[in-house]
Amino acid sequence: MSKLKLATVWLDGCSGCHMSFLDMDERLLELAELVDLVYSPLVDAKEFPDDVDLVLVEGAVASVDDEKKIRKVRARSKMLVAMGDCAVAGNVPSMRNPMGPEAILDRAYIENASAQQQIPCVVVPKLLQVVRPIHEYVKVDVFLPAAHPRRTHFTRR
Ligand code: SF4
């Protein structure tokens, strides 16, 4: 039997959902019998591949890069899981929505900077005006709400 192609993606989240995924401990070995991890922050693949069977997405859509990435991921995946409350509902990243991105950038790079006070225009992706959950951009097949998910959310035990 060929293995399923599994991917995990990290948008605007704290990586806690990925830590929960790893918290399956020895059950990861059982999972490895069933899937090939083809793309993830946990592996070295640089480009999201075609024909992924299942993708777990952590985090909300907060930047232009996030939006581009989630659209590509959706187009190349058969089943997409919104993993955790940030992906499902915006959660912590969306707390900046009432202030807007300019106030956040000012606070981080001007007011709180002790040297080289300037808002970056390269490397740091352009922030969207509001942070939104991923289902507002692409179809989500499974919602896995929790902040953060526990190991039992990923297994039957
Ligand atoms: S749902 Fe919780 S653990 Fe997951 S990315 Fe958001 S804040 Fe972090």
CSV table of N, CA and C in Angstrom, one decimal, residues 58-111:
chain,number,residue,atom,x,y,z
A,58,GLU,N,-1.5,25.5,10.3
A,58,GLU,CA,-1.5,26.2,11.6
A,58,GLU,C,-1.5,27.7,11.3
A,59,GLY,N,-2.3,28.5,12.0
A,59,GLY,CA,-2.1,30.0,11.9
A,59,GLY,C,-3.2,30.6,11.1
A,60,ALA,N,-3.3,31.9,11.3
A,60,ALA,CA,-4.3,32.7,10.5
A,60,ALA,C,-3.6,33.3,9.3
A,61,VAL,N,-4.3,34.0,8.4
A,61,VAL,CA,-3.8,34.7,7.2
A,61,VAL,C,-3.6,36.1,7.6
A,62,ALA,N,-2.3,36.5,7.7
A,62,ALA,CA,-2.0,37.9,8.3
A,62,ALA,C,-1.2,38.7,7.3
A,63,SER,N,-0.6,38.1,6.3
A,63,SER,CA,0.2,38.8,5.4
A,63,SER,C,-0.1,38.5,3.9
A,64,VAL,N,0.5,39.3,3.1
A,64,VAL,CA,0.3,39.0,1.6
A,64,VAL,C,0.9,37.6,1.3
A,65,ASP,N,2.0,37.3,2.0
A,65,ASP,CA,2.7,36.0,1.8
A,65,ASP,C,1.8,34.8,2.2
A,66,ASP,N,1.1,35.0,3.4
A,66,ASP,CA,0.2,34.0,3.9
A,66,ASP,C,-0.9,33.7,2.9
A,67,GLU,N,-1.4,34.8,2.4
A,67,GLU,CA,-2.5,34.6,1.4
A,67,GLU,C,-2.1,33.8,0.2
A,68,LYS,N,-0.9,34.2,-0.3
A,68,LYS,CA,-0.4,33.5,-1.5
A,68,LYS,C,-0.2,32.0,-1.2
A,69,LYS,N,0.4,31.8,0.0
A,69,LYS,CA,0.7,30.4,0.3
A,69,LYS,C,-0.5,29.6,0.5
A,70,ILE,N,-1.5,30.1,1.2
A,70,ILE,CA,-2.7,29.2,1.5
A,70,ILE,C,-3.4,28.9,0.2
A,71,ARG,N,-3.4,29.9,-0.8
A,71,ARG,CA,-4.1,29.6,-2.1
A,71,ARG,C,-3.3,28.5,-2.8
A,72,LYS,N,-2.0,28.6,-2.8
A,72,LYS,CA,-1.2,27.5,-3.5
A,72,LYS,C,-1.4,26.2,-2.8
A,73,VAL,N,-1.4,26.2,-1.4
A,73,VAL,CA,-1.6,24.9,-0.7
A,73,VAL,C,-2.9,24.3,-1.0
A,74,ARG,N,-3.9,25.1,-1.0
A,74,ARG,CA,-5.3,24.6,-1.3
A,74,ARG,C,-5.3,24.0,-2.7
A,75,ALA,N,-4.7,24.7,-3.7
A,75,ALA,CA,-4.8,24.2,-5.1
A,75,ALA,C,-4.0,22.9,-5.2
A,76,ARG,N,-3.1,22.6,-4.4
A,76,ARG,CA,-2.3,21.4,-4.5
A,76,ARG,C,-2.6,20.3,-3.5
A,77,SER,N,-3.7,20.5,-2.7
A,77,SER,CA,-4.0,19.5,-1.7
A,77,SER,C,-5.4,18.9,-1.9
A,78,LYS,N,-5.6,17.7,-1.5
A,78,LYS,CA,-6.9,17.1,-1.6
A,78,LYS,C,-7.8,17.4,-0.4
A,79,MET,N,-7.2,17.3,0.8
A,79,MET,CA,-7.9,17.6,2.0
A,79,MET,C,-7.1,18.6,2.9
A,80,LEU,N,-7.8,19.6,3.3
A,80,LEU,CA,-7.1,20.7,4.1
A,80,LEU,C,-7.8,20.8,5.5
A,81,VAL,N,-6.9,20.7,6.5
A,81,VAL,CA,-7.4,20.8,7.9
A,81,VAL,C,-6.9,22.1,8.5
A,82,ALA,N,-7.9,22.9,9.0
A,82,ALA,CA,-7.5,24.1,9.8
A,82,ALA,C,-7.2,23.6,11.2
A,83,MET,N,-5.9,23.7,11.6
A,83,MET,CA,-5.4,23.1,12.8
A,83,MET,C,-5.3,24.2,13.9
A,84,GLY,N,-6.2,24.2,14.9
A,84,GLY,CA,-6.1,25.2,16.0
A,84,GLY,C,-6.9,26.4,15.8
A,85,ASP,N,-7.1,27.2,16.9
A,85,ASP,CA,-8.0,28.3,16.8
A,85,ASP,C,-7.5,29.5,15.9
A,86,CYS,N,-6.2,29.6,15.8
A,86,CYS,CA,-5.8,30.7,14.9
A,86,CYS,C,-6.2,30.4,13.4
A,87,ALA,N,-6.0,29.2,13.0
A,87,ALA,CA,-6.4,28.8,11.7
A,87,ALA,C,-8.0,28.8,11.5
A,88,VAL,N,-8.7,28.4,12.6
A,88,VAL,CA,-10.1,28.2,12.5
A,88,VAL,C,-10.8,29.6,12.7
A,89,ALA,N,-10.3,30.5,13.6
A,89,ALA,CA,-11.1,31.7,13.9
A,89,ALA,C,-10.3,33.0,14.0
A,90,GLY,N,-9.0,32.9,13.7
A,90,GLY,CA,-8.2,34.1,13.8
A,90,GLY,C,-7.5,34.2,15.1
A,91,ASN,N,-8.2,34.0,16.2
A,91,ASN,CA,-7.6,33.9,17.5
A,91,ASN,C,-6.6,35.0,17.8
A,92,VAL,N,-5.4,34.7,18.4
A,92,VAL,CA,-4.5,35.6,18.9
A,92,VAL,C,-4.0,36.6,17.8
A,93,PRO,N,-3.6,36.1,16.6
A,93,PRO,CA,-3.1,37.1,15.6
A,93,PRO,C,-4.1,38.2,15.2
A,94,SER,N,-5.4,37.8,15.3
A,94,SER,CA,-6.5,38.8,14.9
A,94,SER,C,-6.7,39.8,16.0
A,95,MET,N,-6.0,39.7,17.1
A,95,MET,CA,-6.2,40.8,18.2
A,95,MET,C,-5.7,42.1,17.7
A,96,ARG,N,-4.9,42.1,16.6
A,96,ARG,CA,-4.4,43.4,16.1
A,96,ARG,C,-5.4,44.1,15.2
A,97,ASN,N,-6.5,43.4,14.9
A,97,ASN,CA,-7.4,43.9,13.9
A,97,ASN,C,-8.0,45.3,14.2
A,98,PRO,N,-8.4,45.5,15.5
A,98,PRO,CA,-8.9,46.9,15.8
A,98,PRO,C,-7.9,48.0,15.6
A,99,MET,N,-6.6,47.7,15.7
A,99,MET,CA,-5.6,48.7,15.7
A,99,MET,C,-5.1,49.0,14.2
A,100,GLY,N,-5.1,47.9,13.4
A,100,GLY,CA,-4.5,48.0,12.1
A,100,GLY,C,-3.1,47.7,12.1
A,101,PRO,N,-2.5,47.3,11.0
A,101,PRO,CA,-1.1,46.9,10.9
A,101,PRO,C,-0.1,48.1,11.1
A,102,GLU,N,-0.5,49.3,10.8
A,102,GLU,CA,0.5,50.4,10.9
A,102,GLU,C,0.9,50.6,12.4
A,103,ALA,N,-0.1,50.6,13.3
A,103,ALA,CA,0.1,50.8,14.7
A,103,ALA,C,1.0,49.7,15.2
A,104,ILE,N,0.8,48.5,14.8
A,104,ILE,CA,1.6,47.4,15.3
A,104,ILE,C,3.1,47.6,14.8
A,105,LEU,N,3.2,47.9,13.5
A,105,LEU,CA,4.6,48.1,13.0
A,105,LEU,C,5.3,49.3,13.7
A,106,ASP,N,4.6,50.3,13.9
A,106,ASP,CA,5.2,51.5,14.6
A,106,ASP,C,5.7,51.1,16.0
A,107,ARG,N,4.8,50.3,16.7
A,107,ARG,CA,5.1,49.9,18.1
A,107,ARG,C,6.4,49.0,18.1
A,108,ALA,N,6.4,48.1,17.1
A,108,ALA,CA,7.5,47.1,17.1
A,108,ALA,C,8.8,47.7,16.6
A,109,TYR,N,8.8,48.5,15.6
A,109,TYR,CA,10.0,48.9,14.9
A,109,TYR,C,10.4,50.3,15.1
A,110,ILE,N,9.5,51.2,15.7
A,110,ILE,CA,9.9,52.6,15.9
A,110,ILE,C,9.9,52.8,17.4
A,111,GLU,N,8.7,52.7,18.1
A,111,GLU,CA,8.6,53.1,19.5
A,111,GLU,C,9.5,52.2,20.4
